[in-house]
């Protein structure tokens, strides 16, 4: 089973393309809930109209789901 620490480490690979800082260090991750092979993540963007929002969500989902086969991410 994926751990909270693994999720955070994986999300450090997701870089905001405008600020060049990862989403964890930017403080965009608020809650991580792990149930079996499902990781639910509450995160925000750097601004309400963040143009990179869809990209950051997709990269975060990919980063989490690549941790262990069968892992699903809900963001």
PDB file of N, CA and C in Angstrom:
ATOM      1  N   UNK A   1       0.836  -1.183   0.000  1.00  0.00           N
ATOM      2  CA  UNK A   1       0.000   0.000   0.000  1.00  0.00           C
ATOM      3  C   UNK A   1       0.887   1.256   0.000  1.00  0.00           C
ATOM      4  N   UNK A   2       0.448   2.246  -0.724  1.00  0.00           N
ATOM      5  CA  UNK A   2       1.165   3.511  -0.842  1.00  0.00           C
ATOM      6  C   UNK A   2       1.069   4.276   0.482  1.00  0.00           C
ATOM      7  N   UNK A   3       2.155   4.938   0.869  1.00  0.00           N
ATOM      8  CA  UNK A   3       2.167   5.708   2.113  1.00  0.00           C
ATOM      9  C   UNK A   3       2.049   7.210   1.837  1.00  0.00           C
ATOM     10  N   UNK A   4       1.709   7.936   2.873  1.00  0.00           N
ATOM     11  CA  UNK A   4       1.601   9.391   2.811  1.00  0.00           C
ATOM     12  C   UNK A   4       2.932  10.000   2.357  1.00  0.00           C
ATOM     13  N   UNK A   5       4.027   9.492   2.907  1.00  0.00           N
ATOM     14  CA  UNK A   5       5.356  10.008   2.569  1.00  0.00           C
ATOM     15  C   UNK A   5       5.692   9.755   1.098  1.00  0.00           C
ATOM     16  N   UNK A   6       5.316   8.583   0.584  1.00  0.00           N
ATOM     17  CA  UNK A   6       5.563   8.283  -0.833  1.00  0.00           C
ATOM     18  C   UNK A   6       4.791   9.237  -1.731  1.00  0.00           C
ATOM     19  N   UNK A   7       3.560   9.526  -1.360  1.00  0.00           N
ATOM     20  CA  UNK A   7       2.745  10.450  -2.156  1.00  0.00           C
ATOM     21  C   UNK A   7       3.394  11.830  -2.188  1.00  0.00           C
ATOM     22  N   UNK A   8       3.803  12.333  -1.032  1.00  0.00           N
ATOM     23  CA  UNK A   8       4.447  13.651  -0.988  1.00  0.00           C
ATOM     24  C   UNK A   8       5.737  13.684  -1.807  1.00  0.00           C
ATOM     25  N   UNK A   9       6.559  12.653  -1.681  1.00  0.00           N
ATOM     26  CA  UNK A   9       7.808  12.602  -2.453  1.00  0.00           C
ATOM     27  C   UNK A   9       7.523  12.584  -3.950  1.00  0.00           C
ATOM     28  N   UNK A  10       6.511  11.827  -4.353  1.00  0.00           N
ATOM     29  CA  UNK A  10       6.156  11.763  -5.767  1.00  0.00           C
ATOM     30  C   UNK A  10       5.651  13.112  -6.270  1.00  0.00           C
ATOM     31  N   UNK A  11       4.859  13.792  -5.452  1.00  0.00           N
ATOM     32  CA  UNK A  11       4.311  15.092  -5.852  1.00  0.00           C
ATOM     33  C   UNK A  11       5.379  16.180  -5.938  1.00  0.00           C
ATOM     34  N   UNK A  12       6.520  15.955  -5.313  1.00  0.00           N
ATOM     35  CA  UNK A  12       7.621  16.924  -5.429  1.00  0.00           C
ATOM     36  C   UNK A  12       8.187  16.964  -6.848  1.00  0.00           C
ATOM     37  N   UNK A  13       7.794  15.998  -7.679  1.00  0.00           N
ATOM     38  CA  UNK A  13       8.226  15.987  -9.078  1.00  0.00           C
ATOM     39  C   UNK A  13       7.313  16.845  -9.957  1.00  0.00           C
ATOM     40  N   UNK A  14       6.185  17.300  -9.399  1.00  0.00           N
ATOM     41  CA  UNK A  14       5.222  18.124 -10.150  1.00  0.00           C
ATOM     42  C   UNK A  14       5.594  19.586  -9.923  1.00  0.00           C
ATOM     43  N   UNK A  15       6.090  20.208 -10.970  1.00  0.00           N
ATOM     44  CA  UNK A  15       6.620  21.574 -10.897  1.00  0.00           C
ATOM     45  C   UNK A  15       5.649  22.567 -11.533  1.00  0.00           C
ATOM     46  N   UNK A  16       5.355  23.646 -10.822  1.00  0.00           N
ATOM     47  CA  UNK A  16       4.538  24.720 -11.391  1.00  0.00           C
ATOM     48  C   UNK A  16       5.360  25.377 -12.500  1.00  0.00           C
ATOM     49  N   UNK A  17       4.839  25.396 -13.734  1.00  0.00           N
ATOM     50  CA  UNK A  17       5.624  25.910 -14.867  1.00  0.00           C
ATOM     51  C   UNK A  17       5.880  27.412 -14.843  1.00  0.00           C
ATOM     52  N   UNK A  18       5.135  28.145 -14.026  1.00  0.00           N
ATOM     53  CA  UNK A  18       5.345  29.594 -13.951  1.00  0.00           C
ATOM     54  C   UNK A  18       6.315  29.976 -12.832  1.00  0.00           C
ATOM     55  N   UNK A  19       6.276  29.228 -11.714  1.00  0.00           N
ATOM     56  CA  UNK A  19       7.089  29.568 -10.556  1.00  0.00           C
ATOM     57  C   UNK A  19       8.325  28.686 -10.407  1.00  0.00           C
ATOM     58  N   UNK A  20       8.357  27.563 -11.119  1.00  0.00           N
ATOM     59  CA  UNK A  20       9.479  26.608 -11.091  1.00  0.00           C
ATOM     60  C   UNK A  20       9.748  26.057  -9.693  1.00  0.00           C
ATOM     61  N   UNK A  21       8.664  25.840  -8.947  1.00  0.00           N
ATOM     62  CA  UNK A  21       8.716  25.240  -7.609  1.00  0.00           C
ATOM     63  C   UNK A  21       7.685  24.117  -7.590  1.00  0.00           C
ATOM     64  N   UNK A  22       7.984  23.031  -6.859  1.00  0.00           N
ATOM     65  CA  UNK A  22       7.051  21.910  -6.840  1.00  0.00           C
ATOM     66  C   UNK A  22       5.810  22.232  -5.997  1.00  0.00           C
ATOM     67  N   UNK A  23       4.718  21.480  -6.264  1.00  0.00           N
ATOM     68  CA  UNK A  23       3.434  21.760  -5.623  1.00  0.00           C
ATOM     69  C   UNK A  23       3.452  21.528  -4.115  1.00  0.00           C
ATOM     70  N   UNK A  24       4.338  20.660  -3.628  1.00  0.00           N
ATOM     71  CA  UNK A  24       4.440  20.412  -2.189  1.00  0.00           C
ATOM     72  C   UNK A  24       5.075  21.621  -1.501  1.00  0.00           C
ATOM     73  N   UNK A  25       6.215  22.068  -2.006  1.00  0.00           N
ATOM     74  CA  UNK A  25       6.911  23.210  -1.403  1.00  0.00           C
ATOM     75  C   UNK A  25       6.128  24.514  -1.560  1.00  0.00           C
ATOM     76  N   UNK A  26       5.277  24.596  -2.569  1.00  0.00           N
ATOM     77  CA  UNK A  26       4.420  25.770  -2.727  1.00  0.00           C
ATOM     78  C   UNK A  26       3.272  25.771  -1.716  1.00  0.00           C
ATOM     79  N   UNK A  27       3.042  24.644  -1.058  1.00  0.00           N
ATOM     80  CA  UNK A  27       1.952  24.553  -0.084  1.00  0.00           C
ATOM     81  C   UNK A  27       0.594  24.349  -0.719  1.00  0.00           C
ATOM     82  N   UNK A  28       0.567  23.762  -1.907  1.00  0.00           N
ATOM     83  CA  UNK A  28      -0.696  23.563  -2.619  1.00  0.00           C
ATOM     84  C   UNK A  28      -1.415  22.279  -2.218  1.00  0.00           C
ATOM     85  N   UNK A  29      -0.753  21.420  -1.467  1.00  0.00           N
ATOM     86  CA  UNK A  29      -1.344  20.146  -1.045  1.00  0.00           C
ATOM     87  C   UNK A  29      -1.925  20.329   0.356  1.00  0.00           C
ATOM     88  N   UNK A  30      -3.222  20.064   0.492  1.00  0.00           N
ATOM     89  CA  UNK A  30      -3.892  20.276   1.773  1.00  0.00           C
ATOM     90  C   UNK A  30      -4.228  18.990   2.512  1.00  0.00           C
ATOM     91  N   UNK A  31      -4.635  17.970   1.806  1.00  0.00           N
ATOM     92  CA  UNK A  31      -5.067  16.745   2.472  1.00  0.00           C
ATOM     93  C   UNK A  31      -4.776  15.550   1.573  1.00  0.00           C
ATOM     94  N   UNK A  32      -4.250  14.500   2.183  1.00  0.00           N
ATOM     95  CA  UNK A  32      -4.023  13.241   1.490  1.00  0.00           C
ATOM     96  C   UNK A  32      -4.731  12.156   2.294  1.00  0.00           C
ATOM     97  N   UNK A  33      -5.647  11.463   1.643  1.00  0.00           N
ATOM     98  CA  UNK A  33      -6.379  10.377   2.292  1.00  0.00           C
ATOM     99  C   UNK A  33      -6.143   9.116   1.473  1.00  0.00           C
ATOM    100  N   UNK A  34      -5.657   8.068   2.131  1.00  0.00           N
ATOM    101  CA  UNK A  34      -5.348   6.819   1.446  1.00  0.00           C
ATOM    102  C   UNK A  34      -6.260   5.725   1.978  1.00  0.00           C
ATOM    103  N   UNK A  35      -7.035   5.125   1.088  1.00  0.00           N
ATOM    104  CA  UNK A  35      -7.920   4.008   1.418  1.00  0.00           C
ATOM    105  C   UNK A  35      -7.637   2.892   0.425  1.00  0.00           C
ATOM    106  N   UNK A  36      -7.055   1.801   0.902  1.00  0.00           N
ATOM    107  CA  UNK A  36      -6.663   0.681   0.049  1.00  0.00           C
ATOM    108  C   UNK A  36      -5.746   1.186  -1.063  1.00  0.00           C
ATOM    109  N   UNK A  37      -6.203   1.112  -2.315  1.00  0.00           N
ATOM    110  CA  UNK A  37      -5.374   1.555  -3.439  1.00  0.00           C
ATOM    111  C   UNK A  37      -5.883   2.867  -4.042  1.00  0.00           C
ATOM    112  N   UNK A  38      -6.673   3.613  -3.270  1.00  0.00           N
ATOM    113  CA  UNK A  38      -7.194   4.893  -3.735  1.00  0.00           C
ATOM    114  C   UNK A  38      -6.608   6.023  -2.893  1.00  0.00           C
ATOM    115  N   UNK A  39      -6.000   6.980  -3.580  1.00  0.00           N
ATOM    116  CA  UNK A  39      -5.437   8.158  -2.923  1.00  0.00           C
ATOM    117  C   UNK A  39      -6.293   9.356  -3.308  1.00  0.00           C
ATOM    118  N   UNK A  40      -6.893   9.977  -2.297  1.00  0.00           N
ATOM    119  CA  UNK A  40      -7.677  11.196  -2.522  1.00  0.00           C
ATOM    120  C   UNK A  40      -6.827  12.374  -2.066  1.00  0.00           C
ATOM    121  N   UNK A  41      -6.760  13.373  -2.923  1.00  0.00           N
ATOM    122  CA  UNK A  41      -5.875  14.510  -2.688  1.00  0.00           C
ATOM    123  C   UNK A  41      -6.654  15.804  -2.821  1.00  0.00           C
ATOM    124  N   UNK A  42      -6.565  16.657  -1.795  1.00  0.00           N
ATOM    125  CA  UNK A  42      -7.104  18.011  -1.876  1.00  0.00           C
ATOM    126  C   UNK A  42      -5.938  18.940  -2.146  1.00  0.00           C
ATOM    127  N   UNK A  43      -6.042  19.682  -3.229  1.00  0.00           N
ATOM    128  CA  UNK A  43      -4.999  20.648  -3.568  1.00  0.00           C
ATOM    129  C   UNK A  43      -5.643  21.886  -4.156  1.00  0.00           C
ATOM    130  N   UNK A  44      -4.883  22.951  -4.198  1.00  0.00           N
ATOM    131  CA  UNK A  44      -5.358  24.199  -4.772  1.00  0.00           C
ATOM    132  C   UNK A  44      -4.356  24.654  -5.827  1.00  0.00           C
ATOM    133  N   UNK A  45      -4.691  25.684  -6.509  1.00  0.00           N
ATOM    134  CA  UNK A  45      -3.787  26.258  -7.503  1.00  0.00           C
ATOM    135  C   UNK A  45      -3.197  27.549  -6.941  1.00  0.00           C
ATOM    136  N   UNK A  46      -2.221  28.100  -7.637  1.00  0.00           N
ATOM    137  CA  UNK A  46      -1.564  29.322  -7.162  1.00  0.00           C
ATOM    138  C   UNK A  46      -2.469  30.543  -7.287  1.00  0.00           C
ATOM    139  N   UNK A  47      -3.474  30.473  -8.166  1.00  0.00           N
ATOM    140  CA  UNK A  47      -4.445  31.552  -8.308  1.00  0.00           C
ATOM    141  C   UNK A  47      -5.753  30.954  -8.822  1.00  0.00           C
ATOM    142  N   UNK A  48      -6.886  31.646  -8.624  1.00  0.00           N
ATOM    143  CA  UNK A  48      -8.175  31.098  -9.061  1.00  0.00           C
ATOM    144  C   UNK A  48      -8.240  30.797 -10.560  1.00  0.00           C
ATOM    145  N   UNK A  49      -7.562  31.574 -11.365  1.00  0.00           N
ATOM    146  CA  UNK A  49      -7.599  31.374 -12.815  1.00  0.00           C
ATOM    147  C   UNK A  49      -6.271  30.815 -13.329  1.00  0.00           C
ATOM    148  N   UNK A  50      -5.638  29.998 -12.538  1.00  0.00           N
ATOM    149  CA  UNK A  50      -4.322  29.456 -12.887  1.00  0.00           C
ATOM    150  C   UNK A  50      -4.370  28.733 -14.235  1.00  0.00           C
ATOM    151  N   UNK A  51      -3.647  29.238 -15.245  1.00  0.00           N
ATOM    152  CA  UNK A  51      -3.680  28.611 -16.564  1.00  0.00           C
ATOM    153  C   UNK A  51      -3.039  27.222 -16.582  1.00  0.00           C
ATOM    154  N   UNK A  52      -2.198  26.926 -15.598  1.00  0.00           N
ATOM    155  CA  UNK A  52      -1.542  25.621 -15.544  1.00  0.00           C
ATOM    156  C   UNK A  52      -2.332  24.614 -14.708  1.00  0.00           C
ATOM    157  N   UNK A  53      -3.502  25.002 -14.220  1.00  0.00           N
ATOM    158  CA  UNK A  53      -4.301  24.135 -13.368  1.00  0.00           C
ATOM    159  C   UNK A  53      -4.529  22.734 -13.924  1.00  0.00           C
ATOM    160  N   UNK A  54      -5.072  22.610 -15.125  1.00  0.00           N
ATOM    161  CA  UNK A  54      -5.302  21.273 -15.676  1.00  0.00           C
ATOM    162  C   UNK A  54      -4.015  20.452 -15.810  1.00  0.00           C
ATOM    163  N   UNK A  55      -2.934  21.105 -16.169  1.00  0.00           N
ATOM    164  CA  UNK A  55      -1.637  20.433 -16.297  1.00  0.00           C
ATOM    165  C   UNK A  55      -1.147  19.932 -14.935  1.00  0.00           C
ATOM    166  N   UNK A  56      -1.273  20.758 -13.903  1.00  0.00           N
ATOM    167  CA  UNK A  56      -0.831  20.364 -12.564  1.00  0.00           C
ATOM    168  C   UNK A  56      -1.661  19.207 -12.024  1.00  0.00           C
ATOM    169  N   UNK A  57      -2.961  19.225 -12.268  1.00  0.00           N
ATOM    170  CA  UNK A  57      -3.833  18.139 -11.820  1.00  0.00           C
ATOM    171  C   UNK A  57      -3.458  16.844 -12.533  1.00  0.00           C
ATOM    172  N   UNK A  58      -3.279  16.909 -13.848  1.00  0.00           N
ATOM    173  CA  UNK A  58      -2.930  15.713 -14.624  1.00  0.00           C
ATOM    174  C   UNK A  58      -1.581  15.147 -14.200  1.00  0.00           C
ATOM    175  N   UNK A  59      -0.602  16.011 -13.986  1.00  0.00           N
ATOM    176  CA  UNK A  59       0.723  15.546 -13.560  1.00  0.00           C
ATOM    177  C   UNK A  59       0.686  14.961 -12.159  1.00  0.00           C
ATOM    178  N   UNK A  60      -0.115  15.540 -11.280  1.00  0.00           N
ATOM    179  CA  UNK A  60      -0.242  15.026  -9.917  1.00  0.00           C
ATOM    180  C   UNK A  60      -0.887  13.648  -9.926  1.00  0.00           C
ATOM    181  N   UNK A  61      -1.919  13.495 -10.722  1.00  0.00           N
ATOM    182  CA  UNK A  61      -2.600  12.199 -10.849  1.00  0.00           C
ATOM    183  C   UNK A  61      -1.630  11.142 -11.369  1.00  0.00           C
ATOM    184  N   UNK A  62      -0.879  11.487 -12.392  1.00  0.00           N
ATOM    185  CA  UNK A  62       0.086  10.559 -12.977  1.00  0.00           C
ATOM    186  C   UNK A  62       1.172  10.191 -11.961  1.00  0.00           C
ATOM    187  N   UNK A  63       1.652  11.177 -11.213  1.00  0.00           N
ATOM    188  CA  UNK A  63       2.707  10.932 -10.227  1.00  0.00           C
ATOM    189  C   UNK A  63       2.235   9.952  -9.159  1.00  0.00           C
ATOM    190  N   UNK A  64       1.024  10.130  -8.683  1.00  0.00           N
ATOM    191  CA  UNK A  64       0.488   9.252  -7.642  1.00  0.00           C
ATOM    192  C   UNK A  64       0.229   7.852  -8.190  1.00  0.00           C
ATOM    193  N   UNK A  65      -0.389   7.770  -9.353  1.00  0.00           N
ATOM    194  CA  UNK A  65      -0.752   6.467  -9.912  1.00  0.00           C
ATOM    195  C   UNK A  65       0.460   5.656 -10.360  1.00  0.00           C
ATOM    196  N   UNK A  66       1.598   6.308 -10.532  1.00  0.00           N
ATOM    197  CA  UNK A  66       2.808   5.587 -10.934  1.00  0.00           C
ATOM    198  C   UNK A  66       3.531   4.954  -9.741  1.00  0.00           C
ATOM    199  N   UNK A  67       3.086   5.269  -8.532  1.00  0.00           N
ATOM    200  CA  UNK A  67       3.755   4.745  -7.345  1.00  0.00           C
ATOM    201  C   UNK A  67       3.643   3.233  -7.211  1.00  0.00           C
ATOM    202  N   UNK A  68       2.467   2.704  -7.459  1.00  0.00           N
ATOM    203  CA  UNK A  68       2.225   1.276  -7.284  1.00  0.00           C
ATOM    204  C   UNK A  68       1.129   0.838  -8.246  1.00  0.00           C
ATOM    205  N   UNK A  69       1.297  -0.302  -8.876  1.00  0.00           N
ATOM    206  CA  UNK A  69       0.312  -0.786  -9.838  1.00  0.00           C
ATOM    207  C   UNK A  69      -1.065  -0.884  -9.192  1.00  0.00           C
ATOM    208  N   UNK A  70      -2.050  -0.359  -9.891  1.00  0.00           N
ATOM    209  CA  UNK A  70      -3.427  -0.420  -9.406  1.00  0.00           C
ATOM    210  C   UNK A  70      -3.846   0.761  -8.555  1.00  0.00           C
ATOM    211  N   UNK A  71      -2.934   1.656  -8.265  1.00  0.00           N
ATOM    212  CA  UNK A  71      -3.270   2.831  -7.454  1.00  0.00           C
ATOM    213  C   UNK A  71      -4.088   3.806  -8.281  1.00  0.00           C
ATOM    214  N   UNK A  72      -5.164   4.315  -7.702  1.00  0.00           N
ATOM    215  CA  UNK A  72      -6.021   5.304  -8.336  1.00  0.00           C
ATOM    216  C   UNK A  72      -5.916   6.609  -7.566  1.00  0.00           C
ATOM    217  N   UNK A  73      -5.900   7.716  -8.294  1.00  0.00           N
ATOM    218  CA  UNK A  73      -5.817   9.032  -7.649  1.00  0.00           C
ATOM    219  C   UNK A  73      -7.075   9.833  -7.942  1.00  0.00           C
ATOM    220  N   UNK A  74      -7.657  10.404  -6.909  1.00  0.00           N
ATOM    221  CA  UNK A  74      -8.792  11.321  -7.029  1.00  0.00           C
ATOM    222  C   UNK A  74      -8.317  12.685  -6.547  1.00  0.00           C
ATOM    223  N   UNK A  75      -8.320  13.641  -7.461  1.00  0.00           N
ATOM    224  CA  UNK A  75      -7.813  14.974  -7.113  1.00  0.00           C
ATOM    225  C   UNK A  75      -8.920  15.990  -7.259  1.00  0.00           C
TER     226      UNK A  75
END
